[in-house]
Tab-separated table of C-alpha atoms and ligand atoms in Angstrom:
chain	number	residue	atom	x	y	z
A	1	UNK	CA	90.534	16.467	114.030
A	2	UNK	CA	92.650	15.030	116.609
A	3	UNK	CA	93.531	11.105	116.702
A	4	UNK	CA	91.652	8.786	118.768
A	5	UNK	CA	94.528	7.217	121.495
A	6	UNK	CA	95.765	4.057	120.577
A	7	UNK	CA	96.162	1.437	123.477
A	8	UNK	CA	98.777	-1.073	122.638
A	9	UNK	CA	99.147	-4.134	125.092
A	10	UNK	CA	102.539	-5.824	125.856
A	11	UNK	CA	104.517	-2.796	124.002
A	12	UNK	CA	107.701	-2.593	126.038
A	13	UNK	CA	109.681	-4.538	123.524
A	14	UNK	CA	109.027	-6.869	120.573
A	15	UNK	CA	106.536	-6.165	118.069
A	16	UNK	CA	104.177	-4.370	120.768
A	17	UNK	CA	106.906	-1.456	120.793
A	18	UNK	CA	107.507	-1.466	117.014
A	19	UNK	CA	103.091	-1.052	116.867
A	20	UNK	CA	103.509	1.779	119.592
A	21	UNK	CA	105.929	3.574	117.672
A	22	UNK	CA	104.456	3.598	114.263
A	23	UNK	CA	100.849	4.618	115.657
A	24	UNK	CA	102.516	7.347	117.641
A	25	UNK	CA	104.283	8.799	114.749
A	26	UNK	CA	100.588	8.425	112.688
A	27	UNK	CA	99.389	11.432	115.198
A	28	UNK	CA	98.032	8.812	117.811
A	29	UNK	CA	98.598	9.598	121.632
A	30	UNK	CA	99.901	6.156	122.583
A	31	UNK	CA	99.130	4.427	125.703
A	32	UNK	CA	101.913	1.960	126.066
A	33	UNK	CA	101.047	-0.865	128.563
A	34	UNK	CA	103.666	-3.775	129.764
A	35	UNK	CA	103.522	-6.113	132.686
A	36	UNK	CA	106.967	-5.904	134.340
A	37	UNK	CA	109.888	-4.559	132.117
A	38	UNK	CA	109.315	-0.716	133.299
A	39	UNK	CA	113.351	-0.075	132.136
A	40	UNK	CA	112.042	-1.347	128.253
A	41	UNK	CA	108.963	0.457	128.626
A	42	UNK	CA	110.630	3.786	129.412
A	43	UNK	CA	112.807	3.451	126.616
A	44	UNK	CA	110.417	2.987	124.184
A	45	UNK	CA	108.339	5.550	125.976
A	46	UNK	CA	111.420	8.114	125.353
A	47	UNK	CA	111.984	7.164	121.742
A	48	UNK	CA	108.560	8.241	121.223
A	49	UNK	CA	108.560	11.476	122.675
A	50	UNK	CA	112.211	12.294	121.063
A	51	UNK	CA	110.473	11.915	117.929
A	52	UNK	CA	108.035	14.020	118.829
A	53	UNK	CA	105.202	11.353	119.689
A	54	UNK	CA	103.188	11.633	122.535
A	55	UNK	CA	102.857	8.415	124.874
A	56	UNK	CA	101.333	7.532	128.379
A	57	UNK	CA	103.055	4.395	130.515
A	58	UNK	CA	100.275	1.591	131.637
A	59	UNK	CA	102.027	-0.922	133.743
A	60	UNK	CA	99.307	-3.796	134.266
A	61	UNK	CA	99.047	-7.633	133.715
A	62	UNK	CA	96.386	-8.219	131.017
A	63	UNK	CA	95.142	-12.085	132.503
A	64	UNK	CA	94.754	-9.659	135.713
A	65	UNK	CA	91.086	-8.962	135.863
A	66	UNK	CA	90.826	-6.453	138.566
A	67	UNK	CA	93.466	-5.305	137.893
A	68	UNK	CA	92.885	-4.238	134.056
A	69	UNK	CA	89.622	-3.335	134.664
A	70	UNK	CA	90.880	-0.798	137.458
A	71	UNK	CA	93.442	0.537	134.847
A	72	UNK	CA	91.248	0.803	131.678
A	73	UNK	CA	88.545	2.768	133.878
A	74	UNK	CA	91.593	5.212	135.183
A	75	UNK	CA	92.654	5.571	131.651
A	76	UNK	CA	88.670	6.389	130.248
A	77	UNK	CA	88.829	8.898	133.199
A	78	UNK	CA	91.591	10.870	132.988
A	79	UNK	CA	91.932	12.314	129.423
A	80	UNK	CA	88.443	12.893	127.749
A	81	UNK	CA	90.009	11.929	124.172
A	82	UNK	CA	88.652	8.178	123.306
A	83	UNK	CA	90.495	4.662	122.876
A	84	UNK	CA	90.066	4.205	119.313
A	85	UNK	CA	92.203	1.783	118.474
A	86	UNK	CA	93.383	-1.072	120.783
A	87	UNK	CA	95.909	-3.533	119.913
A	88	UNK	CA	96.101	-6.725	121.562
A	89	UNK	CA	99.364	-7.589	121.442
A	90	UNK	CA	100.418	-8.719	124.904
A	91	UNK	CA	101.609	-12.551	124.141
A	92	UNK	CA	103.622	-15.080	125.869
A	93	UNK	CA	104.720	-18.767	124.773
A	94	UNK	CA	105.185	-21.821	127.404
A	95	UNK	CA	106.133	-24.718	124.646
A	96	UNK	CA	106.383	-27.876	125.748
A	97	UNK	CA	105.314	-31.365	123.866
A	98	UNK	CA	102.113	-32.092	124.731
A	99	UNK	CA	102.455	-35.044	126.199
A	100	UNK	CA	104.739	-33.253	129.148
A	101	UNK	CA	102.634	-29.872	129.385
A	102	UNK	CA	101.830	-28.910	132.606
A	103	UNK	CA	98.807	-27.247	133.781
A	104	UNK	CA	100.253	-24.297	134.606
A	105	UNK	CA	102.062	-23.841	131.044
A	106	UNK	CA	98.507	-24.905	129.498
A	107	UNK	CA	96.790	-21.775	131.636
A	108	UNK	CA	100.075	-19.600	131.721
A	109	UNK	CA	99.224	-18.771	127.987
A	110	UNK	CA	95.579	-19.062	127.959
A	111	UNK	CA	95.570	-16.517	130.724
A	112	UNK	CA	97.704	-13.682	128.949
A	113	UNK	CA	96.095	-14.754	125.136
A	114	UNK	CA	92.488	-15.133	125.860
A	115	UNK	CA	91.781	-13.809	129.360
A	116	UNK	CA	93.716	-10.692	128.508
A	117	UNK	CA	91.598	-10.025	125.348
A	118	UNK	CA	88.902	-9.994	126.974
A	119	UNK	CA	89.677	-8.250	130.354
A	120	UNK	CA	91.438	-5.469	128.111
A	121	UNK	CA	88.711	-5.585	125.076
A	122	UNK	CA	85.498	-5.747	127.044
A	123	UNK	CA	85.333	-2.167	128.079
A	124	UNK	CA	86.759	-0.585	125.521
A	125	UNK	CA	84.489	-1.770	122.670
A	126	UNK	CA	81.169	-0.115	123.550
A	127	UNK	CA	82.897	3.379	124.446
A	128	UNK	CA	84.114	2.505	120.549
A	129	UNK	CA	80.768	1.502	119.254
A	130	UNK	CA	79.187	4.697	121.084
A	131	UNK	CA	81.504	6.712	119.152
A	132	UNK	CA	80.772	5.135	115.689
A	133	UNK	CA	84.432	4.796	114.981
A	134	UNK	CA	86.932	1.821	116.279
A	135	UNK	CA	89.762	-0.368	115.312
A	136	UNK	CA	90.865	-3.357	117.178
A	137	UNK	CA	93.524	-5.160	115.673
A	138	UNK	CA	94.678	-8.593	117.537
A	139	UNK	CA	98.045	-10.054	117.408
A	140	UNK	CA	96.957	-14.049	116.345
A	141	UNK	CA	100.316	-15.786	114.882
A	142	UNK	CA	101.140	-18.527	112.353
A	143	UNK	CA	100.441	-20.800	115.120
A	144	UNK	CA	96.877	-20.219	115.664
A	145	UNK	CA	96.338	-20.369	112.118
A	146	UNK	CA	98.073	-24.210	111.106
A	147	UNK	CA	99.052	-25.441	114.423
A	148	UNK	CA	102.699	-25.582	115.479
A	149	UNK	CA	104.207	-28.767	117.583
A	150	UNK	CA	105.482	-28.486	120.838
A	151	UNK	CA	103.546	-25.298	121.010
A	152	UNK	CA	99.313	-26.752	121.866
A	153	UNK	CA	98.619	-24.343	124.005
A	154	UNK	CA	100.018	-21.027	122.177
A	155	UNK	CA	98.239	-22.828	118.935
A	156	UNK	CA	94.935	-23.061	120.597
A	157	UNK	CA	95.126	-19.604	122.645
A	158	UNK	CA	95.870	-17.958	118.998
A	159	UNK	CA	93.370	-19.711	117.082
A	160	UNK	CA	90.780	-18.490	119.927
A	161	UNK	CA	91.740	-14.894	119.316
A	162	UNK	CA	90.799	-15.450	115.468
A	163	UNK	CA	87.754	-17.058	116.931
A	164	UNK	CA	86.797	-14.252	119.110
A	165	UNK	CA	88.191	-11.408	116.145
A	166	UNK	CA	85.645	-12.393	113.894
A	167	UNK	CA	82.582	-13.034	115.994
A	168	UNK	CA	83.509	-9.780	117.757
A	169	UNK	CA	83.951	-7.714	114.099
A	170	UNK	CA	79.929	-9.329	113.438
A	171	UNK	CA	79.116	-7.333	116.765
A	172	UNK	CA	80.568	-4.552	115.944
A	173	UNK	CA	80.385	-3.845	111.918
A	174	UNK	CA	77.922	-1.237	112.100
A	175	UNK	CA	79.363	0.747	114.346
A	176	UNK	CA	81.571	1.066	112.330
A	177	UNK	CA	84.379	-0.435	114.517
A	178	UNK	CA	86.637	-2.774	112.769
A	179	UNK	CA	88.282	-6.213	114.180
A	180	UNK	CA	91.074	-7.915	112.753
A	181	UNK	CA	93.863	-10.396	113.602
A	182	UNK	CA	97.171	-10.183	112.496
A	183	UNK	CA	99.194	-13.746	112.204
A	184	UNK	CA	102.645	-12.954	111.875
A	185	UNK	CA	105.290	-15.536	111.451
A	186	UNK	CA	108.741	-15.651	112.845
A	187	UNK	CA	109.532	-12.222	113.675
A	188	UNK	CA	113.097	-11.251	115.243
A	189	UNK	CA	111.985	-10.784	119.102
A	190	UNK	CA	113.036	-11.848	122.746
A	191	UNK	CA	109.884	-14.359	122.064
A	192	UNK	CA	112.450	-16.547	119.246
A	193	UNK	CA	115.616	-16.024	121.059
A	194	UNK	CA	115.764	-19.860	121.961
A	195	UNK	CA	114.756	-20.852	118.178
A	196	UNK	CA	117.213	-22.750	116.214
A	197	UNK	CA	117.720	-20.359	113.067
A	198	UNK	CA	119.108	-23.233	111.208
A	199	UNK	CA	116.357	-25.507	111.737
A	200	UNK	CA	113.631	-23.286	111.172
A	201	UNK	CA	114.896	-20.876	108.157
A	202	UNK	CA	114.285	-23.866	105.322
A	203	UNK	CA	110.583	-23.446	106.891
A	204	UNK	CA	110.600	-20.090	105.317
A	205	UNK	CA	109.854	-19.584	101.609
A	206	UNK	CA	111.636	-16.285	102.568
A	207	UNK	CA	114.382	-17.685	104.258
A	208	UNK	CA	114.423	-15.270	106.768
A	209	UNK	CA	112.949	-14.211	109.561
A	210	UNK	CA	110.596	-10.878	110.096
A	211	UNK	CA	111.634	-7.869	111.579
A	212	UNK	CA	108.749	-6.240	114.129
A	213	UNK	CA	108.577	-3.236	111.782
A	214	UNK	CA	107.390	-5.757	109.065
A	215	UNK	CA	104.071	-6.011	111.321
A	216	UNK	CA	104.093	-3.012	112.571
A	217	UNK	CA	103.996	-1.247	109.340
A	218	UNK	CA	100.335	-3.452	108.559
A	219	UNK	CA	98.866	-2.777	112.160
A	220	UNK	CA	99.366	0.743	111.153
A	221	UNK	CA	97.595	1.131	108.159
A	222	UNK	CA	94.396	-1.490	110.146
A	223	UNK	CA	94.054	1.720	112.193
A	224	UNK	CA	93.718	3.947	109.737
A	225	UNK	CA	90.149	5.168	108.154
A	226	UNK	CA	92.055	3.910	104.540
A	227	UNK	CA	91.307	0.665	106.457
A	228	UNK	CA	87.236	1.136	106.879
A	229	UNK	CA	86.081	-1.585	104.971
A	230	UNK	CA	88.323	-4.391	106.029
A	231	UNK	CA	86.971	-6.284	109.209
A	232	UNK	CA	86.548	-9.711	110.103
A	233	UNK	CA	90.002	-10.806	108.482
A	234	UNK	CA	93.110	-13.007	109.405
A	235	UNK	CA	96.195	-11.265	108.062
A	236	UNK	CA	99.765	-13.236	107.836
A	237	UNK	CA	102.957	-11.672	107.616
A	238	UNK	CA	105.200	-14.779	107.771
A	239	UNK	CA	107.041	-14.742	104.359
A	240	UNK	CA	105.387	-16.854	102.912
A	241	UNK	CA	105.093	-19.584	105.182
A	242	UNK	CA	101.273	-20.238	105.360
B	1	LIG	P1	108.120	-10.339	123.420
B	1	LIG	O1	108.291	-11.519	124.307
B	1	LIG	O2	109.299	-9.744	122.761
B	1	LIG	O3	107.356	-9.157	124.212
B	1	LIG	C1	106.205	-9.459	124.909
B	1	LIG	C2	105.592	-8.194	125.445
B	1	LIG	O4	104.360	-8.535	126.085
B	1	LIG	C3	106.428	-7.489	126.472
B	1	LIG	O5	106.237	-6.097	126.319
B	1	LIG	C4	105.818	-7.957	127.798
B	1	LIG	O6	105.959	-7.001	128.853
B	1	LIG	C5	104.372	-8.045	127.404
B	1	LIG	N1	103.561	-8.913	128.226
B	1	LIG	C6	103.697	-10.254	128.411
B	1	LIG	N2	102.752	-10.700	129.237
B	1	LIG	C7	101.990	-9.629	129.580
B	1	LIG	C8	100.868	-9.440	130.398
B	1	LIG	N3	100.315	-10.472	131.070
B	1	LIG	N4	100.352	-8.196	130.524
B	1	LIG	C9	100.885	-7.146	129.877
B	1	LIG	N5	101.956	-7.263	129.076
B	1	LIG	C10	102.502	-8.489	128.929
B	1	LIG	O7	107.023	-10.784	122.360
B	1	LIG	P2	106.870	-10.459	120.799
B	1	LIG	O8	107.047	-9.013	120.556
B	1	LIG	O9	107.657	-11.434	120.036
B	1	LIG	O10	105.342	-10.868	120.601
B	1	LIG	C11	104.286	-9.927	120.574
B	1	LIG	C12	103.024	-10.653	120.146
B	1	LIG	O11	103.227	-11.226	118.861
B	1	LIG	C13	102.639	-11.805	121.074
B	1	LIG	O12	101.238	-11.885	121.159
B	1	LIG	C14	103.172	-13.012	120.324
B	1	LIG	O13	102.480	-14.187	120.686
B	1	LIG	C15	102.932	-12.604	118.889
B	1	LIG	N6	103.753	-13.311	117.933
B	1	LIG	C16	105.124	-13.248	117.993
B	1	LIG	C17	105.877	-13.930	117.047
B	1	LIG	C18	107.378	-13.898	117.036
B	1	LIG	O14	107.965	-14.670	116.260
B	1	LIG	N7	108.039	-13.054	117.791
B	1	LIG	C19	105.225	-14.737	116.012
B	1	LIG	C20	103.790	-14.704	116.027
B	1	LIG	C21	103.101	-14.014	116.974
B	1	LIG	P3	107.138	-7.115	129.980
B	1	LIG	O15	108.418	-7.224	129.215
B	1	LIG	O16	107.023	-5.853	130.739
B	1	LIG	O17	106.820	-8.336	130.764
């Protein structure tokens, strides 16, 4: 039978393009969306296809309404296969103490976290439901899960996506779609570039950080039908650190 596609937000770098790689090489026709970076996106779009993977580019902004709407009904359009698995990956951070966060860090982050969930999730999950079969995995973070300083907004936007995960996998559980947060903890990305290594590695039981293959590797598997039963949950891959 052939694999649902597999919509993965935010994927031109990072973990997103880790998730987009691994799910291609499961069988999955990938649909790779990203908001600006289209040189990142069409090298992870080419890496795919050299391996013999078979992607589709979807350039939109997530916190875009209109805009994602517009996309996601061009995408149900144009190929008859179903989204079966969405990943919600598209994340950004605007850290600041709270004392000195601005409004428009505070709704910066809300706006790509929990707008973008919704604008990207809302029309995808009764097309899923209809078909009996879905996965939606959602990329949470440590954050969300004990609250990071410096970083209110991006711990409250994650902690709503665990929120919405597991009201959203009550909706859904006998349709048989699946919803399910994954909270990784430092992971080696553009997002950590300005983290202080030395500060932050004792913070690790691990003493490292995690590569994006390290979550990759478990949104993988949450999309498979070895996966059926598991829905609802909050998932770390941090190394210990909660
Ligand atoms: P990166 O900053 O490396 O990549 C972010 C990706 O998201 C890019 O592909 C970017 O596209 C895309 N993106 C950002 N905003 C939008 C938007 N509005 N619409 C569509 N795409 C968007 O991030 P990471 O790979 O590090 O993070 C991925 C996810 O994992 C995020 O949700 C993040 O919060 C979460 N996370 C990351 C951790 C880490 O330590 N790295 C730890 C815990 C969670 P473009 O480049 O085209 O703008």
């Amino acid at each position: 039978m052939t694999k649902p596609r597999a919509l993965v937000t935010g994927a031109s770098r990072g973990i997103g393009a880790a998730i987009a790689k691994d799910l291609a090489a499961a069988g999955h026709a990938v649909i790779l969306n990203y908001r600006s970076n289209d040189e990142a996106a069409g090298a992870v779009a080419k890496a795919i296809t050299d391996a013999g993977g078979e992607v589709k580019l979807a350039k939109f902004d997530v916190g875009d309404h209109a805009a994602t709407h517009a996309a996601i009904a061009e995408l149900l359009a144009s190929d008859e296969r179903p989204i079966g698995v969405l990943v919600n990956n598209a994340g950004i951070a605007r850290d600041n103490v709270f004392p000195a966060m601005k409004m428009d860090e505070w709704h910066a982050v809300m706006r790509t976290t929990l707008d973008g969930f919704y604008n990207v999730t809302q029309p995808l999950a009764m097309p899923m439901m209809r078909k009996r079969w879905g996965r939606i995995i959602n990329i949470s973070s440590v954050s969300g899960v004990n609250g990071t300083r410096g970083q209110v907004n991006y711990s409250a936007a994650k902690a709503g996506i665990i929120g919405a995960t597991k009201a959203l996998a009550k909706e859904c559980a006998k349709r048989k779609v699946t919803v399910n947060c994954v909270a990784p903890g430092l992971i080696e990305t553009e997002m950590i570039a300005d983290v202080r290594m030395d500060i932050v590695k004792p913070m690790i039981p691990m003493q490292r950080v995690g590569k994006p293959e390290e979550v990759s590797s478990l949104v993988a598997f949450l999309a498979t039908d070895a996966a059926s039963y598991i829905t609802g949950q909050v998932i770390g891959v941090n190394g210990g650190m909660a």
